[in-house]
Coordinates of C-alpha atoms in Angstrom, one line a residue:
X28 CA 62.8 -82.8 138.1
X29 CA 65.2 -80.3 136.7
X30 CA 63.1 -79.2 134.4
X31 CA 65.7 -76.8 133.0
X32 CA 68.4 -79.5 132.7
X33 CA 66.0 -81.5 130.9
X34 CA 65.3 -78.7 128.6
X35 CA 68.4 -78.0 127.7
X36 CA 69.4 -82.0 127.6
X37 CA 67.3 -85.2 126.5
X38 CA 64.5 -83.3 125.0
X39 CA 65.8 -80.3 123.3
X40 CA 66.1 -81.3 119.5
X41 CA 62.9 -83.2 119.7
X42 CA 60.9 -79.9 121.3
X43 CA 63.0 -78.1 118.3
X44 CA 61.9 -80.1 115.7
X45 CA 58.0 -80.3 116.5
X46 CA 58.1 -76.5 116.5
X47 CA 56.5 -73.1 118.6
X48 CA 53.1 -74.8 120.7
X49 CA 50.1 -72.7 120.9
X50 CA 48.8 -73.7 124.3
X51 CA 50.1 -77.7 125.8
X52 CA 46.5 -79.0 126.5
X53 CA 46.5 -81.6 129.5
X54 CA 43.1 -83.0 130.7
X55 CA 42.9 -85.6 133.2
X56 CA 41.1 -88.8 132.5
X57 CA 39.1 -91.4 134.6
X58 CA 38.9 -95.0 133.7
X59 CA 37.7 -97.8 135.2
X60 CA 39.4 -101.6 134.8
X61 CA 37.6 -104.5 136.8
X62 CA 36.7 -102.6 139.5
X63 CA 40.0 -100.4 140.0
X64 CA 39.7 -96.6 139.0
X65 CA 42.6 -95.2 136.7
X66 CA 43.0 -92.1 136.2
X67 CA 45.7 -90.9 133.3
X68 CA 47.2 -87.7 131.3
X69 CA 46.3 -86.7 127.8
X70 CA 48.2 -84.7 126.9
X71 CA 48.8 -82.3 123.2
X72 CA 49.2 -79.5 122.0
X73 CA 46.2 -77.4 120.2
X74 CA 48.3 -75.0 118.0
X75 CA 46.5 -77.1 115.4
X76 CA 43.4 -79.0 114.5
X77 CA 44.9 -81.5 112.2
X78 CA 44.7 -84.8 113.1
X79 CA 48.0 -86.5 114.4
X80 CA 49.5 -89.7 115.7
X81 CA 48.6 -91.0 118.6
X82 CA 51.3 -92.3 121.8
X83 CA 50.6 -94.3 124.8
X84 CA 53.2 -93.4 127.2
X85 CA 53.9 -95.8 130.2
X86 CA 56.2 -94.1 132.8
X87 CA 58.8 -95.9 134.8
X88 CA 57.9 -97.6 138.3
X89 CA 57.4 -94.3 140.6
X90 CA 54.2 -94.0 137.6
X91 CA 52.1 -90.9 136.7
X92 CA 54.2 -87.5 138.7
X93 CA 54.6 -83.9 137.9
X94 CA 58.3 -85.0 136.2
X95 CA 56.8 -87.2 133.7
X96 CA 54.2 -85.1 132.5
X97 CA 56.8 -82.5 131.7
X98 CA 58.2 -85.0 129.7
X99 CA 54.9 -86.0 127.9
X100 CA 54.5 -82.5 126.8
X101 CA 57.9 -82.7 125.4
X102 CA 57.2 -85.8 123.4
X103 CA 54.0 -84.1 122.1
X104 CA 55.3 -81.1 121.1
X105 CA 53.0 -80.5 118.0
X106 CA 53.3 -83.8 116.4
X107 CA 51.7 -86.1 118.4
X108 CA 49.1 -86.7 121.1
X109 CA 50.2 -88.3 124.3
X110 CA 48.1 -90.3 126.8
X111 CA 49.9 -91.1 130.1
X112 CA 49.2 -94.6 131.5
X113 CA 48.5 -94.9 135.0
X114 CA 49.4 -98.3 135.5
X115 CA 48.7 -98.8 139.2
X116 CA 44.9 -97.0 140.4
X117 CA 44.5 -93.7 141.7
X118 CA 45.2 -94.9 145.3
X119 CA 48.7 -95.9 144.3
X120 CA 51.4 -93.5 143.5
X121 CA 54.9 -94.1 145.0
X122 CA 56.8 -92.0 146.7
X123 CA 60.2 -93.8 146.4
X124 CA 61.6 -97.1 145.4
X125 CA 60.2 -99.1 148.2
X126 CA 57.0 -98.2 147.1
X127 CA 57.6 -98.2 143.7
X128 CA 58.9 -101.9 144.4
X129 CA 55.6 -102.8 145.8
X130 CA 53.0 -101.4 143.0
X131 CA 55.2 -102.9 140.2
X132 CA 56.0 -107.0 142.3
X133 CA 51.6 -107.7 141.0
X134 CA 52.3 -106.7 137.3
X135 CA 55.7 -108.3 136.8
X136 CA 54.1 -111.5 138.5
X137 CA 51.1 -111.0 136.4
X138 CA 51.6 -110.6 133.0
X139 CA 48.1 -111.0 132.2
X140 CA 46.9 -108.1 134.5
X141 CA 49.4 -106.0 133.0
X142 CA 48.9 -106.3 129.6
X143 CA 45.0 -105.7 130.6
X144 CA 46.1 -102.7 131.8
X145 CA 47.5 -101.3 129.3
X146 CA 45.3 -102.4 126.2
X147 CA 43.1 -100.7 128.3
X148 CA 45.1 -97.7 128.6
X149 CA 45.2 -97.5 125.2
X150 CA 41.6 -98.2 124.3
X151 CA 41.1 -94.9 126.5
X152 CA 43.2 -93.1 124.4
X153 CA 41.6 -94.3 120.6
X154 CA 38.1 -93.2 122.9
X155 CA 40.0 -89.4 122.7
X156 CA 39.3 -88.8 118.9
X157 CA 36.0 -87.2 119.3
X158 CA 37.7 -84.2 121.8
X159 CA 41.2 -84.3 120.7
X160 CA 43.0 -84.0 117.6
X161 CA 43.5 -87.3 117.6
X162 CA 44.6 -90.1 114.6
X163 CA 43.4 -93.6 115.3
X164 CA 45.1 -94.8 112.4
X165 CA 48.3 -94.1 113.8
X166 CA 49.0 -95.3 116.9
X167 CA 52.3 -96.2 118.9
X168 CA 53.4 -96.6 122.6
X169 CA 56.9 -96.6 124.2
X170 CA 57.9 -96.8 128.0
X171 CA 60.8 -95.9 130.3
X172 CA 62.6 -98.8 132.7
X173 CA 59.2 -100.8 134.0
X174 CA 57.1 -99.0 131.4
X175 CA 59.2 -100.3 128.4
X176 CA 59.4 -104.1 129.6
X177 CA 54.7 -103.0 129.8
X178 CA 55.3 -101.3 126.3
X179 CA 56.9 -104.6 124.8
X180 CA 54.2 -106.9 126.6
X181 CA 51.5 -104.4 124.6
X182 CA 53.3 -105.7 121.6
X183 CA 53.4 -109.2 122.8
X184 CA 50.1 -109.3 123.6
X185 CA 49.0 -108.9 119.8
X186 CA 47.7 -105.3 119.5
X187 CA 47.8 -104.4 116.5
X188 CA 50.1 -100.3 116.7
X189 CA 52.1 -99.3 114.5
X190 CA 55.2 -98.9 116.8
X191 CA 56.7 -99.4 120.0
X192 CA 59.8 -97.9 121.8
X193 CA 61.1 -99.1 125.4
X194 CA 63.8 -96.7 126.7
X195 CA 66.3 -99.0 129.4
X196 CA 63.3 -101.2 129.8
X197 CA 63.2 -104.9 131.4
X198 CA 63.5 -107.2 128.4
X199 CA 62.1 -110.3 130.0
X200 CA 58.6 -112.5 129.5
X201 CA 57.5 -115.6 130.9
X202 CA 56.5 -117.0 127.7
X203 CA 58.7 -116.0 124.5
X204 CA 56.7 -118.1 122.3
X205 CA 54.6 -114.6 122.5
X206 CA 56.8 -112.7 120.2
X207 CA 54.5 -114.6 117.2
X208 CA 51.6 -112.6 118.3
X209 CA 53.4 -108.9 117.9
X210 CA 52.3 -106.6 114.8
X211 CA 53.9 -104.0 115.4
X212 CA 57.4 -102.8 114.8
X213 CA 59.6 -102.4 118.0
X214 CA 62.9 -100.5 119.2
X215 CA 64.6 -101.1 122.5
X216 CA 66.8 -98.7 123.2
X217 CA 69.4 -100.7 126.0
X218 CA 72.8 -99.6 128.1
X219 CA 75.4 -101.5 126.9
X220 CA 76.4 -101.9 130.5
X221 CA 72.7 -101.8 132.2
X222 CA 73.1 -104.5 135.5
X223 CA 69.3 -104.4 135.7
X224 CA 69.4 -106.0 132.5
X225 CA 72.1 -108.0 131.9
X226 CA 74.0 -109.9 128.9
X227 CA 71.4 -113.1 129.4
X228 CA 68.7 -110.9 129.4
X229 CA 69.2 -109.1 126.1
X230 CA 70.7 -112.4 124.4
X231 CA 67.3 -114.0 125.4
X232 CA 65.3 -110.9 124.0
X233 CA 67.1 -111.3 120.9
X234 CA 66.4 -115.0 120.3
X235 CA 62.9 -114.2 121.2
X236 CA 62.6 -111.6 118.4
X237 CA 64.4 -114.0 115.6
X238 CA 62.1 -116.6 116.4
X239 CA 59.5 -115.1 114.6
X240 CA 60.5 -114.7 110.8
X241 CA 59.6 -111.3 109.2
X242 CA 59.0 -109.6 112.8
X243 CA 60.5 -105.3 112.3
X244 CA 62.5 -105.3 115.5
X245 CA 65.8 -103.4 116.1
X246 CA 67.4 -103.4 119.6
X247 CA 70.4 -100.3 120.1
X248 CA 73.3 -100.9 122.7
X249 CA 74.5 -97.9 124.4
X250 CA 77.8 -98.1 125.1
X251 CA 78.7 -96.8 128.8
X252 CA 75.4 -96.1 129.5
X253 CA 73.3 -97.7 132.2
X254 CA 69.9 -97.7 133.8
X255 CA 67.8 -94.5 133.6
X256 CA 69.9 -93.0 131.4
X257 CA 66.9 -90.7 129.7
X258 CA 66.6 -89.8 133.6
X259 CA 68.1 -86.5 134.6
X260 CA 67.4 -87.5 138.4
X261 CA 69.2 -90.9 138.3
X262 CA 72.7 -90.7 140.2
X263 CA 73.9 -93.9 141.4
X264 CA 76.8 -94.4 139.1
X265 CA 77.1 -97.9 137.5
X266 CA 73.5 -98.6 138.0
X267 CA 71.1 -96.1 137.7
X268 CA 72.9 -92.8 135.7
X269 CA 71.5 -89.7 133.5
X270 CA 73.4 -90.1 130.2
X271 CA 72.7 -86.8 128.0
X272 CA 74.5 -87.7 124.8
X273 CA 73.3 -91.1 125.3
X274 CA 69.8 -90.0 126.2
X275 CA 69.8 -86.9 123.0
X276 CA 70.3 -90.5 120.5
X277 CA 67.9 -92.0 122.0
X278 CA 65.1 -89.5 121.8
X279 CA 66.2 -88.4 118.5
X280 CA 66.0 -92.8 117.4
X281 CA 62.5 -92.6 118.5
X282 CA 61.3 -89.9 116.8
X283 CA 62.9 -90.8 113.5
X284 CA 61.3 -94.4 114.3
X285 CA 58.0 -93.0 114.8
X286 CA 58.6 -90.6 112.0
X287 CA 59.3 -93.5 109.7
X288 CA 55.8 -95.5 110.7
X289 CA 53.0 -92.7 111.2
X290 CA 55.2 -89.6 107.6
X291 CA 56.0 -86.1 109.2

């Protein structure tokens, strides 16, 4: 990860905004799911005691790595207390796309064992409170390429959170009728010219969400922006491509989302 890129890129007005840390606490955590072990990243800063809104993070398909942690600390600044989902077990984290290919094919052909993973991911992080400075009350999640199409199935799978964000995210589900069990409010933040998730894709997402009357749902097209686009790493142009204006918006769409749901 170019960390410094990053700094000076995607992240920079949201680190701005949260303010100076104190010291950027991260702490390990080991869970357990029928019979798998997890293990995650909490992650938060403890310039502070006050209690603050909560945000399960789900990273894209290479999962929990040194790059994405950087950007969980990022997100947290002071405002917010991130858990990092590991979505795969502790004897699974890829290496490159081929392997990243192989731990995502069981979740994305098993919507049920992925949304169990992540309600649990999330129950681990309510489970924080006593040792963190941690608001139950306000709780969120948002995702990045694989982890925003497992954000959205959070949502679809009825948990009740006050917000969730997926950043170039799969928009698919095998069952649409699912959109009537979301409570929470959602933002999908797309490339307008994404090929991993094309025109039918988004036009099916969108009929999914008007289905249900009253449901809080905006979905943002990027224009000339594509896959990975919050990813400063990404450099296959036309499909996979770091997007810094595009991924500045973004960030700064999130925050003012989350800002909107949870009060400064």
């Amino acid at each position: 990860m170019k960390l410094a890129h990053w700094l000076s890129g995607s992240l920079l007005s949201l680190s701005i905004a949260t303010g100076a840390s104190a010291e950027m606490i991260t702490r390990d955590i080991s869970y357990t799911l029928d019979g798998t072990e997890f293990k995650g990243t909490l992650v938060y800063d403890d310039a502070s005691p006050a209690k603050r809104p909560g945000l399960l993070m789900v990273p894209n398909w290479l999962g929990i790595n040194p790059a994405n942690l950087e950007q969980a600390k990022l997100v947290a600044g002071t405002k917010y207390v991130v858990f990092v989902a590991d979505m795969y077990g502790v004897g699974v984290r890829p290496q490159n796309s081929e392997q990243a290919m192989a731990a995502v094919k069981p979740l994305r052909e098993n919507r049920a064992l992925m949304r169990a993973r992540i309600n649990k991911a999330l129950a681990v992080l309510k489970a924080q409170a006593d040792s963190a400075p941690l608001d139950t009350a306000r709780l969120g999640a948002f995702g990045f390429c694989f982890g925003g199409g497992v954000a959205l199935e959070l949502a679809r799978s009825g948990t009740p959170v006050g917000g969730v964000v997926s950043f170039h995210g799969n928009l698919d589900t095998p069952d649409p009728a699912d959109a009537r069990n979301i409570k929470s409010k959602i933002l999908v933040l797309h490339g307008a010219d994404d090929p991993s998730v094309p025109p039918a894709q988004v036009q099916a997402f969108e009929a999914e969400m008007k289905s249900v009357p009253g449901l809080d749902w905006q979905l943002v097209s990027f224009g000339g922006a594509v896959h990975s686009f919050t990813d400063p790493d990404a450099n296959v142009p036309g499909r996979n491509q770091y997007h810094p204006v595009v991924a500045r918006r973004a960030y700064r769409m999130m925050d003012e989302f989350f800002t909107e749901i949870f009060g400064s």
